[in-house]
Coordinates of C-alpha atoms and ligand atoms in Angstrom, one line a residue:
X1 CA 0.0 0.0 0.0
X2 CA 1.5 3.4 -1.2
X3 CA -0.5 5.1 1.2
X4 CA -2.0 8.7 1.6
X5 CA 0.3 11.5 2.5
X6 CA 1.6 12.6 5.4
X7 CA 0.0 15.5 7.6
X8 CA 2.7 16.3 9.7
X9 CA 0.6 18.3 12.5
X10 CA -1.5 15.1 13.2
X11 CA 1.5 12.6 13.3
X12 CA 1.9 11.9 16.6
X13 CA 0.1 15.0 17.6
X14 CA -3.0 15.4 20.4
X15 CA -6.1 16.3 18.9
X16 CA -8.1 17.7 22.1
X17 CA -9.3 20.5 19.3
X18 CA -8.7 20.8 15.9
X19 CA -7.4 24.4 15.8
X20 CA -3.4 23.2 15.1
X21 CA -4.9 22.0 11.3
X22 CA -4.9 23.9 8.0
X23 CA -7.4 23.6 5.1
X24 CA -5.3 21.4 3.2
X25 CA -4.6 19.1 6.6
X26 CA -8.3 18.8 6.9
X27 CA -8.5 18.6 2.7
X28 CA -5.8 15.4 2.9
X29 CA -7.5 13.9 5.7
X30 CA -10.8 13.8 4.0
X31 CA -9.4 12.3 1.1
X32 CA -7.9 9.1 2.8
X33 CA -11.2 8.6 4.8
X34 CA -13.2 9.0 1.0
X35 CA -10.5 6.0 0.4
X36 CA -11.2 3.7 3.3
X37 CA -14.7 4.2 2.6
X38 CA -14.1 3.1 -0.6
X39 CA -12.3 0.2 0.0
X40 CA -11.5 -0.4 3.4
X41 CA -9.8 -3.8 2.6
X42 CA -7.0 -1.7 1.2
X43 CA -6.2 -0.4 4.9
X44 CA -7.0 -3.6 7.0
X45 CA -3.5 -4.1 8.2
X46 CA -2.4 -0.6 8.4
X47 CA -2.1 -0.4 12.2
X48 CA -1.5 -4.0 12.8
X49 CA -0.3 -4.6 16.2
X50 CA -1.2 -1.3 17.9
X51 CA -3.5 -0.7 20.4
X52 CA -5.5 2.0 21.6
X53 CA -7.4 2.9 24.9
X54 CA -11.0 3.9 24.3
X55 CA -11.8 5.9 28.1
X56 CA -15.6 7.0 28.4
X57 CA -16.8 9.1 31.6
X58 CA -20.2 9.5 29.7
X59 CA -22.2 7.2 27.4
X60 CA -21.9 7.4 23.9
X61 CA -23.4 4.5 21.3
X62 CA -21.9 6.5 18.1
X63 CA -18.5 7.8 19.2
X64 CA -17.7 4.3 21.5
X65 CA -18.7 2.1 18.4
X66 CA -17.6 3.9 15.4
X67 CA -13.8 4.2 16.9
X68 CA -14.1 0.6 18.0
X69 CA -15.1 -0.8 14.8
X70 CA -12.7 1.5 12.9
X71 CA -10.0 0.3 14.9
X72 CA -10.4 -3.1 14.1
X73 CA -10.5 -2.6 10.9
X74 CA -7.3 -1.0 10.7
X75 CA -5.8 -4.2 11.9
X76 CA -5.2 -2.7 15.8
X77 CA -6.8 -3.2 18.8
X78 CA -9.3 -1.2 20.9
X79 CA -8.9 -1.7 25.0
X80 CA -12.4 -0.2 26.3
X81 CA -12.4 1.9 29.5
X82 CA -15.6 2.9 31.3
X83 CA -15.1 5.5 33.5
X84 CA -18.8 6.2 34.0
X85 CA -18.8 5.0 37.7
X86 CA -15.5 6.2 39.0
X87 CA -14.6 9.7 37.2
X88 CA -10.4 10.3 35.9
X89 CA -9.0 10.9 38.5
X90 CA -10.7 9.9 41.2
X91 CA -8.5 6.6 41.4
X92 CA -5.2 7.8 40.7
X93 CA -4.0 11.3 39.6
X94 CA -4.8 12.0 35.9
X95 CA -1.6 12.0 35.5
X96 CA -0.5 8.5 36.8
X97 CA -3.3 7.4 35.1
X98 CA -1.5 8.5 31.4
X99 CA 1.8 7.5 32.9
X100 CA 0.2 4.2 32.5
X101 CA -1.6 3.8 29.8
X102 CA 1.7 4.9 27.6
X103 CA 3.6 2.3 28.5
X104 CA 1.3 -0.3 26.9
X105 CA -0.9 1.2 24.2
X106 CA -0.3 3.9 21.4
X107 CA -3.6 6.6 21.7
X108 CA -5.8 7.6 23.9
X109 CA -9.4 8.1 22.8
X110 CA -11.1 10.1 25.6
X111 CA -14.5 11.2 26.6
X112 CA -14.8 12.9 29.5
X113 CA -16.6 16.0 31.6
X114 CA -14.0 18.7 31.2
X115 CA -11.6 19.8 28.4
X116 CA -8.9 20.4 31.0
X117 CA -8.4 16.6 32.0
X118 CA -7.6 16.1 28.5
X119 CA -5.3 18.8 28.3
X120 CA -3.5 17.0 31.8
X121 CA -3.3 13.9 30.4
X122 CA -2.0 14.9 27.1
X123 CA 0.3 16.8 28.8
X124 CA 1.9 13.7 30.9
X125 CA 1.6 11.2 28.6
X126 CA 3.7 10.8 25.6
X127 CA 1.2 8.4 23.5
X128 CA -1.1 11.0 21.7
X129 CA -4.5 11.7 23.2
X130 CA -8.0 12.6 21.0
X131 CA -10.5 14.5 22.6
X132 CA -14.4 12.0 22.2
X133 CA -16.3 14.9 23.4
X134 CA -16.0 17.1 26.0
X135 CA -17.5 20.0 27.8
X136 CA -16.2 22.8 25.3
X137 CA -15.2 20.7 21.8
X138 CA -16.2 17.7 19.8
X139 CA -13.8 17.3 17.0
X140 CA -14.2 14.1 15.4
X141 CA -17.9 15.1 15.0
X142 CA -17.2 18.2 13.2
X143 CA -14.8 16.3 10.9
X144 CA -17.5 13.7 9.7
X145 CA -19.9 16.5 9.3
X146 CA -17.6 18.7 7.1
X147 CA -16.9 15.7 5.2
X148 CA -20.2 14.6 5.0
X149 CA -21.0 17.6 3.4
X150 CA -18.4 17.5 0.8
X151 CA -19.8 14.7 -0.2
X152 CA -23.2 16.2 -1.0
X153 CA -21.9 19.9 -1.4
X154 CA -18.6 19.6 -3.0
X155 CA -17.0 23.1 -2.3
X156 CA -17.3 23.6 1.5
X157 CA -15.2 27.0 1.0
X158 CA -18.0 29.6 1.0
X159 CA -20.5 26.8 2.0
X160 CA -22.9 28.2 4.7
X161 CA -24.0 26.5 7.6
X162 CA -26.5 27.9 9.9
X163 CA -26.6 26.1 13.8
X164 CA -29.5 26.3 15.9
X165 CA -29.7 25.7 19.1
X166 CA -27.4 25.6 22.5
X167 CA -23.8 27.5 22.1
X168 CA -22.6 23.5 22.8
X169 CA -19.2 21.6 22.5
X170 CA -20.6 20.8 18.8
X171 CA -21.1 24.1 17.6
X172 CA -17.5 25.1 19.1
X173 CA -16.0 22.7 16.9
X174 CA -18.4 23.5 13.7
X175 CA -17.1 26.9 14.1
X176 CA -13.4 25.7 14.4
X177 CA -13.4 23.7 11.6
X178 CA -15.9 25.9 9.8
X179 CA -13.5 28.3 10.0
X180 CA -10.6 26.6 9.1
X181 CA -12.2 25.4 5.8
X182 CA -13.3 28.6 4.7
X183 CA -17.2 28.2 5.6
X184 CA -19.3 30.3 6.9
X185 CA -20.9 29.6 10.2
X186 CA -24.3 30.9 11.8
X187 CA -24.9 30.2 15.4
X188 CA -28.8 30.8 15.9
X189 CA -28.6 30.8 20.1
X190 CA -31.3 31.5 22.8
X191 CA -29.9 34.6 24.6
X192 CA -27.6 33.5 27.3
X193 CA -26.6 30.8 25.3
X194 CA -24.2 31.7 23.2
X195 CA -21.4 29.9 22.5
X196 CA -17.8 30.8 24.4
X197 CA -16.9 33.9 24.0
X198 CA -12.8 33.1 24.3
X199 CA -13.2 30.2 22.1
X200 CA -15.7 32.5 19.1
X201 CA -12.7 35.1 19.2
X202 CA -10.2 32.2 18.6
X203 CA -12.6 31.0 15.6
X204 CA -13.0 34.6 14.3
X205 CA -9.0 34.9 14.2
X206 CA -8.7 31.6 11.7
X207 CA -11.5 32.4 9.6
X208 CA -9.7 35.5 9.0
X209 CA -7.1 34.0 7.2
X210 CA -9.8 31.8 5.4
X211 CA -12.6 34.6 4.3
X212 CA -14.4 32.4 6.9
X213 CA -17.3 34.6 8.3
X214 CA -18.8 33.5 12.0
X215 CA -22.2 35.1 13.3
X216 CA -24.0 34.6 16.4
X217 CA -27.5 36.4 16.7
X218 CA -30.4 35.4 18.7
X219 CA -32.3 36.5 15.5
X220 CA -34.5 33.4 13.9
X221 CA -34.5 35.8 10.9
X222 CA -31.0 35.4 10.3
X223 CA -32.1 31.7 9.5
X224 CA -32.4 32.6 5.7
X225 CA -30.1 32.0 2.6
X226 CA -28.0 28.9 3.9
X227 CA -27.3 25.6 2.7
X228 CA -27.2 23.3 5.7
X229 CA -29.3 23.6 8.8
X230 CA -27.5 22.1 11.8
X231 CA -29.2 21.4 15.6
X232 CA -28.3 19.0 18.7
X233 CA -29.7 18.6 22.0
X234 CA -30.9 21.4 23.9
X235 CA -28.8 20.0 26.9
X236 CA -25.6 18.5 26.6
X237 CA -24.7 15.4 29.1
X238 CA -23.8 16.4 32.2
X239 CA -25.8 19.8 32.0
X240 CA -29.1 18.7 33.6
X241 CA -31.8 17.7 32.0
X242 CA -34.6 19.3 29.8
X243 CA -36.6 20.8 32.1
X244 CA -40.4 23.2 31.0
X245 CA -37.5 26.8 31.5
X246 CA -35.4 24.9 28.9
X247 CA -38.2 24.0 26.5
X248 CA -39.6 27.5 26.9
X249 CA -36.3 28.9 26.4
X250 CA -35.8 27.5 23.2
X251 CA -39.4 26.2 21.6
X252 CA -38.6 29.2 19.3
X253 CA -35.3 27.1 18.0
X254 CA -36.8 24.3 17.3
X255 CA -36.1 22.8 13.5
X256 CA -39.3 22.2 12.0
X257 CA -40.5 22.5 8.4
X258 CA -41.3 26.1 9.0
X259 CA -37.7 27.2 9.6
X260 CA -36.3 24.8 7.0
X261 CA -38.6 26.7 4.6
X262 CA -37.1 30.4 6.1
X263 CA -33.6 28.8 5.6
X264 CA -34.1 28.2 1.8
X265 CA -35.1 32.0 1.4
X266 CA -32.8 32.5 -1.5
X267 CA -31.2 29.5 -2.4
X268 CA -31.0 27.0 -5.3
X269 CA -31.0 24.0 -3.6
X270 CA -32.9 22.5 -0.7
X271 CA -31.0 22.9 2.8
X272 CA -29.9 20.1 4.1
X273 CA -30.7 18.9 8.3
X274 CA -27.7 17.9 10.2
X275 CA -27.8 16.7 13.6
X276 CA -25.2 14.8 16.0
X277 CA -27.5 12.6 17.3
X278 CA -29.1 11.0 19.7
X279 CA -31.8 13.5 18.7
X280 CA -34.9 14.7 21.2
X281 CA -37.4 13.9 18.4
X282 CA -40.3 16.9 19.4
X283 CA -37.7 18.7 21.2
X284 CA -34.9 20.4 18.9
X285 CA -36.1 18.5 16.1
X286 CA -39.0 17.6 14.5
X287 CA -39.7 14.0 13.2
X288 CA -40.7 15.5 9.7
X289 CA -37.6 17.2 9.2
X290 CA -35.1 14.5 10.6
X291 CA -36.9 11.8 8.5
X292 CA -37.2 14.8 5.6
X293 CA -34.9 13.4 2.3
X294 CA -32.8 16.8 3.1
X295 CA -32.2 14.6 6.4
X296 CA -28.4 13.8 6.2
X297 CA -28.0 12.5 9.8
X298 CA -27.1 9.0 9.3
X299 CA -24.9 9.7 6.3
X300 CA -23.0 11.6 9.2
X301 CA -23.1 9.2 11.7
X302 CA -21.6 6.5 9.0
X303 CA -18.7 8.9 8.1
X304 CA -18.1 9.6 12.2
X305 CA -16.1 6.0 11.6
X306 CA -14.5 7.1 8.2
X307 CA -12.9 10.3 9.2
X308 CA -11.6 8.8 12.8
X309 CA -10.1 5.8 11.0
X310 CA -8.5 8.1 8.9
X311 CA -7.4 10.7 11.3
X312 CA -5.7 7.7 13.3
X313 CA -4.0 6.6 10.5
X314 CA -2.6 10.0 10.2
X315 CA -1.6 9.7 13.6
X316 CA 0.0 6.6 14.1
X317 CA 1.1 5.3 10.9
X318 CA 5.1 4.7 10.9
Ligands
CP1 N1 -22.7 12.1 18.1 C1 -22.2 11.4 19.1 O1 -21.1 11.7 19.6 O2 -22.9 10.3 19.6 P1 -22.6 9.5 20.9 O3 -22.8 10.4 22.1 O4 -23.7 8.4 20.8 O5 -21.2 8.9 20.8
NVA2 N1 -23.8 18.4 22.9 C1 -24.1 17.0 23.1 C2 -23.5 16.2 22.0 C3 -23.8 14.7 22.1 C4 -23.1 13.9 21.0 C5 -23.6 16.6 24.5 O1 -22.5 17.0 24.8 O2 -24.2 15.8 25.1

């Protein structure tokens, strides 16, 4: 196997964010995961003999199975870790705990409450570590959903997304890598729920190289003239739970065929509905428009498995 090429800011690098990449990182990375989804035969021994640590302080069904399917594929072998009883660390320093784990396997794939205990054990151990989710970024979502829609799109430079909803970990990361690629990114928010102010102003500062433009506006209005529509839960894990100030709060957000409609104000093709998943079906989303053909959910669900098997190829590959 010739290969794909090398990305040198992913080999061996952490990936708690994915501010470190350029456009044409994020451009070659795509292009071996359109490869192993091709033909994924081609790549079935390309991390024989490695193994990597899968640690979950929250539940996942997507995230915990496409990396541990992936993995296998690639010839390696995932060592699961469920950390939703005793929290990192509680046991042993965070530390100690990455001291560990990089004496016997080769990554770290970590889910956990708060971006800072990946940045500690990233920081003392010297296997590389990739964020799963966490309170302020999910990467290896944004990546399948960028190449998700290059794959119905084509051109993401200029493409516009609009996100409606909470200011979450998953519109951080849509705005990273939005603005990394060149798109441009609308967060439709609630008031009070904007996204981080610290991590918008690091966004805003890329897509200024890029011609990227970010907007957050509380202003359903703003909905209009863009080509994918994006929503997730209206409470991330580990924030509560959806209680009648929540729903009130953000009824107004909810994607239904109404606001679809208002999106396509002004452009040629139908906008398309992204969503994370799990989805609150009657909450954020309605079933009409998730099970709508401009429904792309499950195309990015497939590719979450696609772009992480390529992005740990990229990482690990000799
Ligand atoms: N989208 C996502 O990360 O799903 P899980 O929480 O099921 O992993
Ligand atoms: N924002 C959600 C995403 C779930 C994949 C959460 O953090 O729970």
């Amino acid at each position: 196997m010739a290969g794909p090429i090398s990305i040198p800011n992913l080999r061996q690098h952490d990936v708690l964010r994915l501010s470190h990449l350029t456009r044409d990182d994020v451009l070659a990375l795509f292009k071996t995961a359109r490869a192993m989804k091709a033909d994924p035969s081609k790549f079935s021994e390309a991390l024989k003999g490695r193994s990597i640590a899968m640690l979950f302080e929250k539940p996942s069904l997507r995230t915990r199975v496409s990396f541990e399917v992936g993995i296998h594929r690639l010839g390696a072998q995932a060592v699961y870790l469920d950390h939703s009883e005793t929290r990192l660390g509680e046991r042993e320093t965070v530390a100690d705990y990455g001291h560990n784990l990089e004496r016997w396997v080769d990554a770290i794939v970590a889910r956990v409450y708060k971006q800072t205990v990946l940045e500690e054990m990233a920081a003392a151990s010297k296997v590389p570590v990739v964020n799963a989710l966490s309170d302020l970024f999910h990467p290896c979502q944004a990546l399948a959903d960028f190449m998700t829609l290059q794959e119905k799109r084509t051109e993401l430079k200029g493409l516009r997304l609009a996100y409606v909803g909470d200011g979450n970990n998953v519109c951080h990361s849509l705005m990273e890598l939005g603005a990394i690629l060149g798109a441009h990114v609308t967060a439709l928010t609630p008031a009070g729920r904007d996204p981080t102010a610290s991590v918008l102003e690091e966004c805003r500062a890329i897509g200024a190289k890029t011609g990227s433009q970010l907007k957050v506006t509380h202003d359903l209005a703003d909905i209009a003239g863009h080509d994918a529509v994006y929503t997730d839960v209206w409470v991330s894990m580990g924030q509560g739970s959806e209680t009648d100030r929540i729903r009130k709060l953000f009824k107004p957000f909810q994607v239904n065929a109404a606001l679809m409609k208002k999106a396509a104000a002004g452009t040629k093709q139908t906008p398309l509905f992204m969503h994370c998943l799990p989805a609150h079906r009657g909450s954020e989303v309605t079933d009409e428009v998730i099970d709508s053909p401009a429904s792309i959910v499950f195309d990015q669900a497939e590719n979450r498995m696609h772009a992480q098997m390529a992005l740990l190829l990229h990482m690990l590959r000799d």
